C-alpha cells in the first residue's frame, strides 16, 4: 500500500474516532440548565426607585408595607414606622435572588415544596412588590428551604413566580418575615437602669409600690415601706424594677385613639437622677394590655454632675432634655403592647417582692 494512502486512512480513522467520542459524550452529558444563575426578577433592581409598596400574604392573611418618603410604614398598624433596615435588606435580597437550578414544572408537585399558594390552608408565602400606580414589579411564591450538603454555600429556597408553573431552587435562604409586627421599628425607648432614681407602680386596686436608690452610682434599689414582719424575697428581683425601660421594644403598636387612657388606673412612673420622667399608663382591651408613654424632662432639684458618677451613665441636663423630646416625639399618639417580661417589671405588686419573716 502506498504511503500516501496510509496517511489518508489514518487521518480518516482519527476523524471518525473523534466523532464517535463526541457523539458518545453528548449522549452521556447532563442537559444544560438554561435558567441557572439567572436573576429571578432581573427587572427589579433597575426599577428600585419606583417601588412604592410590598404585600406579603400567607395562609389567607395579608399585610402591606408602604413607602413614606425615605422610610416605610405599615398601613395595617395605623401607619406605624417600619424598620427601615429590615425593609431595605428584604428588597435587596429579593432583587439579588438567583436561580441555582430549575426544578419541576408540574403543578401537582407544588404542594410538596410548599409552593401551592398563599390562600387559606396553603403553605406558600406570597411576596408582591408594586409601584405607586399599583403595577406589579415582582410577584413571587416562596416555599421550603434546602440546607446545603457542604455548608451554607449550597443552601437554597424553592420559589416560583406567581402565575407560572416552573419551580426554581434559588440560591441562599430567602425567608420573608411573616409576622407583621416584627416588621415594625421595635425600639421604643432605652433608659439605662443605672440612671433610674425612683420608681412608683400603681395597681388597678390602688396599691402603690415605691422604690428608690440611695444616690447616683448606687445600683441597689430599695423597696419603701416594707412592714416589720416582712422581708425582701430577692434583692435581684427588686433591682430588676429599674430595668423596665432599658431596651424597651414593642411587640405591637396602634394609634392610642379609641383606647380610654384617661381612665387608666394602672401605671408606672420612672424618674432618673438626670431629670428624665417616663410615665406608662395601662388599659385593658379584651385580653390585651396596651400601654401609653408620657415622657418629659424636669430639672433635678439638686443638679448632678455626670463626671462625678462615671458608673451611673448620667447625662447632662441638655442631653437628658433632648432625649426626653426625642422619645416623646416617637411615642406621641401611639399605644404599645410590650413583651410579657417587661410588663411584669412594670406591674409588680408588693406581695411579689416580700414575704413573711420566719
Short mmCIF file of C-alpha atoms in Angstrom, two decimals:
data_model
loop_
_atom_site.label_atom_id
_atom_site.label_comp_id
_atom_site.label_asym_id
_atom_site.label_seq_id
_atom_site.Cartn_x
_atom_site.Cartn_y
_atom_site.Cartn_z
CA UNK A 1 0.00 0.00 0.00
CA UNK A 2 1.32 3.41 -0.89
CA UNK A 3 2.45 5.72 1.89
CA UNK A 4 0.01 8.44 0.75
CA UNK A 5 -2.92 6.03 1.04
CA UNK A 6 -1.85 5.02 4.56
CA UNK A 7 -1.75 8.64 5.66
CA UNK A 8 -5.27 9.29 4.31
CA UNK A 9 -6.67 6.19 6.04
CA UNK A 10 -5.04 7.15 9.34
CA UNK A 11 -6.48 10.65 9.17
CA UNK A 12 -9.94 9.32 8.38
CA UNK A 13 -9.76 6.90 11.29
CA UNK A 14 -8.78 9.71 13.64
CA UNK A 15 -11.65 11.91 12.44
CA UNK A 16 -14.20 9.11 12.79
CA UNK A 17 -12.88 8.16 16.23
CA UNK A 18 -13.11 11.73 17.40
CA UNK A 19 -16.64 11.97 16.06
CA UNK A 20 -17.60 8.82 17.92
CA UNK A 21 -16.16 10.19 21.15
CA UNK A 22 -18.07 13.46 20.63
CA UNK A 23 -21.36 11.65 19.95
CA UNK A 24 -20.97 9.41 22.99
CA UNK A 25 -20.01 12.32 25.21
CA UNK A 26 -23.07 14.20 24.02
CA UNK A 27 -25.29 11.29 24.94
CA UNK A 28 -23.87 11.00 28.47
CA UNK A 29 -23.57 14.71 29.31
CA UNK A 30 -26.19 16.29 31.58
CA UNK A 31 -28.53 18.74 29.83
CA UNK A 32 -27.66 22.39 30.27
CA UNK A 33 -29.97 24.22 32.69
CA UNK A 34 -30.85 27.35 30.73
CA UNK A 35 -32.16 29.09 33.87
CA UNK A 36 -29.08 28.51 36.05
CA UNK A 37 -27.59 31.69 37.56
CA UNK A 38 -30.33 33.91 36.12
CA UNK A 39 -31.88 36.56 38.35
CA UNK A 40 -35.41 35.60 39.31
CA UNK A 41 -36.50 39.22 38.78
CA UNK A 42 -33.89 40.92 36.57
CA UNK A 43 -36.15 43.96 36.13
CA UNK A 44 -36.48 44.70 39.85
CA UNK A 45 -33.12 46.30 40.70
CA UNK A 46 -33.22 48.78 37.77
CA UNK A 47 -36.67 49.90 38.93
CA UNK A 48 -35.88 50.07 42.65
CA UNK A 49 -36.71 53.80 42.78
CA UNK A 50 -40.24 53.03 41.57
CA UNK A 51 -41.03 50.60 44.42
CA UNK A 52 -43.88 52.03 46.50
CA UNK A 53 -45.39 49.06 48.34
CA UNK A 54 -44.78 45.48 49.39
CA UNK A 55 -47.54 42.97 50.05
CA UNK A 56 -46.93 39.75 51.99
CA UNK A 57 -49.57 37.02 52.15
CA UNK A 58 -49.67 33.62 53.81
CA UNK A 59 -52.49 31.28 54.82
CA UNK A 60 -55.06 33.78 53.59
CA UNK A 61 -53.78 36.69 55.70
CA UNK A 62 -52.16 39.75 54.13
CA UNK A 63 -50.27 42.78 55.37
CA UNK A 64 -48.54 45.55 53.46
CA UNK A 65 -45.62 47.95 53.73
CA UNK A 66 -45.88 51.40 52.16
CA UNK A 67 -43.02 53.72 51.24
CA UNK A 68 -43.22 57.06 53.01
CA UNK A 69 -40.51 59.46 51.90
CA UNK A 70 -37.18 57.83 52.71
CA UNK A 71 -38.80 55.33 55.06
CA UNK A 72 -41.57 52.77 55.29
CA UNK A 73 -44.80 52.46 57.26
CA UNK A 74 -47.39 49.76 57.84
CA UNK A 75 -50.94 50.82 56.88
CA UNK A 76 -52.42 47.90 58.82
CA UNK A 77 -50.86 49.30 62.02
CA UNK A 78 -52.25 52.80 61.52
CA UNK A 79 -49.14 53.83 59.58
CA UNK A 80 -46.62 52.97 62.31
CA UNK A 81 -42.99 53.22 61.11
CA UNK A 82 -41.38 50.07 59.74
CA UNK A 83 -37.80 49.02 60.47
CA UNK A 84 -36.08 50.66 57.51
CA UNK A 85 -33.03 48.39 57.60
CA UNK A 86 -35.24 45.30 57.50
CA UNK A 87 -37.24 46.63 54.54
CA UNK A 88 -34.12 47.58 52.56
CA UNK A 89 -32.42 44.25 53.25
CA UNK A 90 -35.53 42.37 52.14
CA UNK A 91 -35.73 44.26 48.83
CA UNK A 92 -32.01 43.83 48.17
CA UNK A 93 -32.25 40.08 48.79
CA UNK A 94 -35.30 39.78 46.54
CA UNK A 95 -33.63 41.74 43.73
CA UNK A 96 -30.45 39.64 44.01
CA UNK A 97 -32.25 36.27 44.10
CA UNK A 98 -30.62 33.94 41.55
CA UNK A 99 -31.56 30.53 40.21
CA UNK A 100 -29.37 27.74 41.49
CA UNK A 101 -31.18 25.20 39.33
CA UNK A 102 -34.60 24.68 37.78
CA UNK A 103 -36.89 22.06 39.24
CA UNK A 104 -40.36 20.72 38.48
CA UNK A 105 -42.93 22.48 36.34
CA UNK A 106 -45.66 20.03 37.36
CA UNK A 107 -48.41 21.80 39.39
CA UNK A 108 -49.26 18.51 41.08
CA UNK A 109 -45.89 18.67 42.85
CA UNK A 110 -46.06 22.28 44.03
CA UNK A 111 -47.65 21.44 47.39
CA UNK A 112 -44.77 19.12 48.27
CA UNK A 113 -42.44 22.13 48.13
CA UNK A 114 -44.87 24.44 50.00
CA UNK A 115 -45.49 26.28 46.73
CA UNK A 116 -49.18 25.53 46.27
CA UNK A 117 -50.29 29.08 47.04
CA UNK A 118 -50.84 31.62 49.83
CA UNK A 119 -54.61 31.22 50.27
CA UNK A 120 -56.17 29.82 53.43
CA UNK A 121 -54.73 26.39 54.33
CA UNK A 122 -51.99 26.70 51.70
CA UNK A 123 -48.33 26.88 52.70
CA UNK A 124 -46.51 29.27 50.39
CA UNK A 125 -45.61 32.84 51.30
CA UNK A 126 -46.50 35.26 48.53
CA UNK A 127 -44.45 38.42 48.10
CA UNK A 128 -45.61 41.14 45.73
CA UNK A 129 -43.75 44.39 45.01
CA UNK A 130 -45.72 47.26 43.44
CA UNK A 131 -45.13 50.74 42.10
CA UNK A 132 -47.13 53.85 43.01
CA UNK A 133 -49.78 53.06 40.37
CA UNK A 134 -50.27 49.53 41.69
CA UNK A 135 -48.43 47.86 38.83
CA UNK A 136 -46.69 44.65 39.88
CA UNK A 137 -42.88 44.76 39.69
CA UNK A 138 -42.35 41.31 41.22
CA UNK A 139 -44.71 38.58 42.40
CA UNK A 140 -43.17 35.51 44.00
CA UNK A 141 -44.26 32.43 45.91
CA UNK A 142 -41.69 31.29 48.48
CA UNK A 143 -41.66 27.71 49.71
CA UNK A 144 -39.36 25.38 51.57
CA UNK A 145 -35.67 25.91 52.17
CA UNK A 146 -32.98 23.34 51.45
CA UNK A 147 -29.83 23.11 53.50
CA UNK A 148 -26.62 22.66 51.55
CA UNK A 149 -24.69 19.45 51.88
CA UNK A 150 -21.39 21.28 52.24
CA UNK A 151 -22.02 24.34 54.38
CA UNK A 152 -24.24 27.31 53.62
CA UNK A 153 -22.89 27.72 50.06
CA UNK A 154 -25.37 25.11 48.85
CA UNK A 155 -28.37 26.47 50.74
CA UNK A 156 -31.39 27.17 48.61
CA UNK A 157 -35.04 28.17 48.68
CA UNK A 158 -37.77 26.77 46.44
CA UNK A 159 -39.63 29.56 44.65
CA UNK A 160 -41.87 30.12 41.66
CA UNK A 161 -43.08 33.29 40.04
CA UNK A 162 -46.79 33.75 40.65
CA UNK A 163 -48.79 32.66 37.61
CA UNK A 164 -46.04 30.33 36.35
CA UNK A 165 -45.66 26.59 36.94
CA UNK A 166 -41.87 26.45 36.75
CA UNK A 167 -40.21 25.93 40.16
CA UNK A 168 -36.69 27.15 40.83
CA UNK A 169 -34.25 26.36 43.58
CA UNK A 170 -32.92 29.84 44.32
CA UNK A 171 -29.52 30.38 45.87
CA UNK A 172 -29.47 31.13 49.62
CA UNK A 173 -32.03 31.13 52.41
CA UNK A 174 -34.67 33.67 51.37
CA UNK A 175 -37.24 33.79 54.18
CA UNK A 176 -39.54 36.85 54.24
CA UNK A 177 -40.75 37.69 57.76
CA UNK A 178 -44.38 36.55 58.00
CA UNK A 179 -45.24 38.22 61.33
CA UNK A 180 -46.45 41.73 60.56
CA UNK A 181 -45.49 43.15 63.96
CA UNK A 182 -41.88 42.08 63.52
CA UNK A 183 -41.52 44.48 60.59
CA UNK A 184 -42.20 47.45 62.86
CA UNK A 185 -39.48 49.73 64.19
CA UNK A 186 -39.46 47.96 67.53
CA UNK A 187 -37.25 50.12 69.75
CA UNK A 188 -39.47 52.45 71.80
CA UNK A 189 -37.03 53.68 74.45
CA UNK A 190 -33.75 52.86 76.12
CA UNK A 191 -33.22 54.31 79.58
CA UNK A 192 -30.32 52.63 81.34
CA UNK A 193 -31.06 51.05 84.70
CA UNK A 194 -28.13 52.88 86.31
CA UNK A 195 -29.87 56.24 85.72
CA UNK A 196 -33.13 55.32 87.45
CA UNK A 197 -33.58 57.16 90.77
CA UNK A 198 -37.20 56.49 91.76
CA UNK A 199 -39.97 54.10 90.77
CA UNK A 200 -43.69 54.28 91.52
CA UNK A 201 -46.04 51.48 90.47
CA UNK A 202 -49.79 51.89 90.89
CA UNK A 203 -52.05 48.82 90.64
CA UNK A 204 -55.67 48.80 89.48
CA UNK A 205 -56.91 48.37 93.05
CA UNK A 206 -54.92 51.39 94.23
CA UNK A 207 -51.99 49.57 95.81
CA UNK A 208 -48.80 51.58 95.45
CA UNK A 209 -45.27 50.20 95.27
CA UNK A 210 -42.49 52.71 95.81
CA UNK A 211 -38.78 52.12 95.39
CA UNK A 212 -35.67 54.27 95.10
CA UNK A 213 -31.88 54.26 95.07
CA UNK A 214 -29.77 55.94 97.73
CA UNK A 215 -27.98 58.05 95.13
CA UNK A 216 -26.24 58.13 91.73
CA UNK A 217 -23.87 55.23 91.26
CA UNK A 218 -25.79 53.03 93.67
CA UNK A 219 -27.34 50.19 91.65
CA UNK A 220 -29.31 48.68 94.53
CA UNK A 221 -33.00 49.54 94.53
CA UNK A 222 -34.57 49.86 97.97
CA UNK A 223 -38.22 48.98 98.43
CA UNK A 224 -40.05 51.55 100.56
CA UNK A 225 -42.41 50.87 103.46
CA UNK A 226 -41.60 47.20 103.97
CA UNK A 227 -43.56 46.09 107.10
CA UNK A 228 -41.52 44.97 110.08
CA UNK A 229 -42.89 41.45 109.80
CA UNK A 230 -41.90 41.16 106.14
CA UNK A 231 -38.59 40.78 104.32
CA UNK A 232 -37.38 41.03 100.72
CA UNK A 233 -37.66 37.74 98.85
CA UNK A 234 -34.94 38.53 96.32
CA UNK A 235 -32.78 41.63 96.03
CA UNK A 236 -32.21 40.68 92.40
CA UNK A 237 -35.95 40.93 91.63
CA UNK A 238 -36.17 44.31 93.38
CA UNK A 239 -33.23 45.61 91.35
CA UNK A 240 -34.97 44.48 88.16
CA UNK A 241 -37.58 47.17 88.76
CA UNK A 242 -35.04 49.66 87.36
CA UNK A 243 -34.62 47.67 84.13
CA UNK A 244 -38.11 48.14 82.70
CA UNK A 245 -37.19 50.98 80.32
CA UNK A 246 -33.84 49.54 79.28
CA UNK A 247 -34.01 48.14 75.75
CA UNK A 248 -37.78 48.64 75.69
CA UNK A 249 -39.04 47.07 72.44
CA UNK A 250 -42.62 46.73 71.28
CA UNK A 251 -44.50 43.59 70.44
CA UNK A 252 -47.19 45.55 68.60
CA UNK A 253 -48.44 49.10 68.09
CA UNK A 254 -51.59 51.01 67.16
CA UNK A 255 -53.00 54.52 67.46
CA UNK A 256 -53.86 55.38 71.07
CA UNK A 257 -57.09 56.97 69.87
CA UNK A 258 -60.01 54.76 70.79
CA UNK A 259 -58.40 53.46 74.00
CA UNK A 260 -59.56 55.15 77.20
CA UNK A 261 -56.22 56.06 78.75
CA UNK A 262 -57.78 58.99 80.61
CA UNK A 263 -59.48 56.44 82.83
CA UNK A 264 -56.36 54.33 83.30
CA UNK A 265 -55.92 53.23 86.91
CA UNK A 266 -52.77 51.16 86.41
CA UNK A 267 -49.49 52.95 85.79
CA UNK A 268 -45.74 53.01 86.30
CA UNK A 269 -43.59 56.09 86.71
CA UNK A 270 -39.80 56.30 86.46
CA UNK A 271 -37.55 59.26 87.32
CA UNK A 272 -33.86 59.41 86.56
CA UNK A 273 -31.17 61.24 88.50
CA UNK A 274 -30.62 63.50 85.48
CA UNK A 275 -34.25 64.63 85.05
CA UNK A 276 -35.98 62.24 82.66
CA UNK A 277 -39.56 61.38 83.67
CA UNK A 278 -41.41 58.49 82.00
CA UNK A 279 -44.97 57.56 82.89
CA UNK A 280 -46.56 54.42 81.47
CA UNK A 281 -50.37 54.12 81.60
CA UNK A 282 -52.07 50.77 81.02
CA UNK A 283 -55.53 49.90 79.75
CA UNK A 284 -57.07 46.52 79.03
CA UNK A 285 -58.94 45.83 75.80
CA UNK A 286 -60.41 42.35 75.91
CA UNK A 287 -57.41 40.11 76.63
CA UNK A 288 -54.76 42.64 75.51
CA UNK A 289 -52.94 45.13 77.73
CA UNK A 290 -51.98 48.33 75.92
CA UNK A 291 -49.56 50.94 77.22
CA UNK A 292 -49.16 54.67 76.51
CA UNK A 293 -45.99 56.58 77.37
CA UNK A 294 -45.76 60.18 78.54
CA UNK A 295 -42.20 61.49 78.58
CA UNK A 296 -40.91 64.80 79.92
CA UNK A 297 -37.89 66.47 81.48
CA UNK A 298 -37.83 68.00 84.96
CA UNK A 299 -34.56 69.55 86.03
CA UNK A 300 -33.37 67.85 89.24
CA UNK A 301 -33.72 69.93 92.41
CA UNK A 302 -30.07 69.14 93.06
CA UNK A 303 -28.10 69.10 89.80
CA UNK A 304 -25.95 66.02 89.34
CA UNK A 305 -22.57 66.14 87.65
CA UNK A 306 -22.21 63.11 85.31
CA UNK A 307 -18.43 63.26 85.60
CA UNK A 308 -18.68 62.77 89.36
CA UNK A 309 -20.51 59.47 88.90
CA UNK A 310 -18.92 57.71 85.89
CA UNK A 311 -20.72 54.42 86.56
CA UNK A 312 -24.18 55.98 86.71
CA UNK A 313 -24.34 56.66 82.93
CA UNK A 314 -25.90 60.03 83.62
CA UNK A 315 -26.48 62.73 81.01
CA UNK A 316 -26.07 66.46 81.15
CA UNK A 317 -29.33 68.40 81.62
CA UNK A 318 -29.18 69.40 77.95
CA UNK A 319 -28.75 65.80 76.76
CA UNK A 320 -31.42 64.47 79.11
CA UNK A 321 -33.87 67.12 77.91
CA UNK A 322 -33.05 66.28 74.29
CA UNK A 323 -33.63 62.57 74.93
CA UNK A 324 -36.99 63.38 76.53
CA UNK A 325 -38.01 65.33 73.43
CA UNK A 326 -36.91 62.54 71.09
CA UNK A 327 -38.78 59.79 72.95
CA UNK A 328 -41.85 61.98 73.40
CA UNK A 329 -41.98 62.70 69.66
CA UNK A 330 -41.63 58.99 68.85
CA UNK A 331 -44.36 57.75 71.19
CA UNK A 332 -46.85 60.62 70.96
CA UNK A 333 -50.27 59.32 69.90
CA UNK A 334 -49.31 55.64 69.98
CA UNK A 335 -50.26 52.69 72.16
CA UNK A 336 -47.98 49.71 72.58
CA UNK A 337 -48.01 46.10 73.56
CA UNK A 338 -44.80 45.16 75.33
CA UNK A 339 -43.22 41.73 75.94
CA UNK A 340 -44.56 39.89 78.97
CA UNK A 341 -41.30 40.18 80.92
CA UNK A 342 -41.34 43.98 80.54
CA UNK A 343 -44.98 44.17 81.60
CA UNK A 344 -44.12 42.05 84.63
CA UNK A 345 -41.38 44.51 85.64
CA UNK A 346 -43.79 47.45 85.27
CA UNK A 347 -46.69 45.91 87.18
CA UNK A 348 -45.05 44.26 90.18
CA UNK A 349 -47.07 44.05 93.39
CA UNK A 350 -45.65 44.31 96.91
CA UNK A 351 -46.56 40.67 97.53
CA UNK A 352 -44.39 39.67 94.58
CA UNK A 353 -41.30 41.03 96.29
CA UNK A 354 -41.76 40.46 100.05
CA UNK A 355 -42.56 37.50 102.26
CA UNK A 356 -43.24 36.87 105.91
CA UNK A 357 -40.24 36.61 108.18
CA UNK A 358 -39.64 33.17 109.66
#
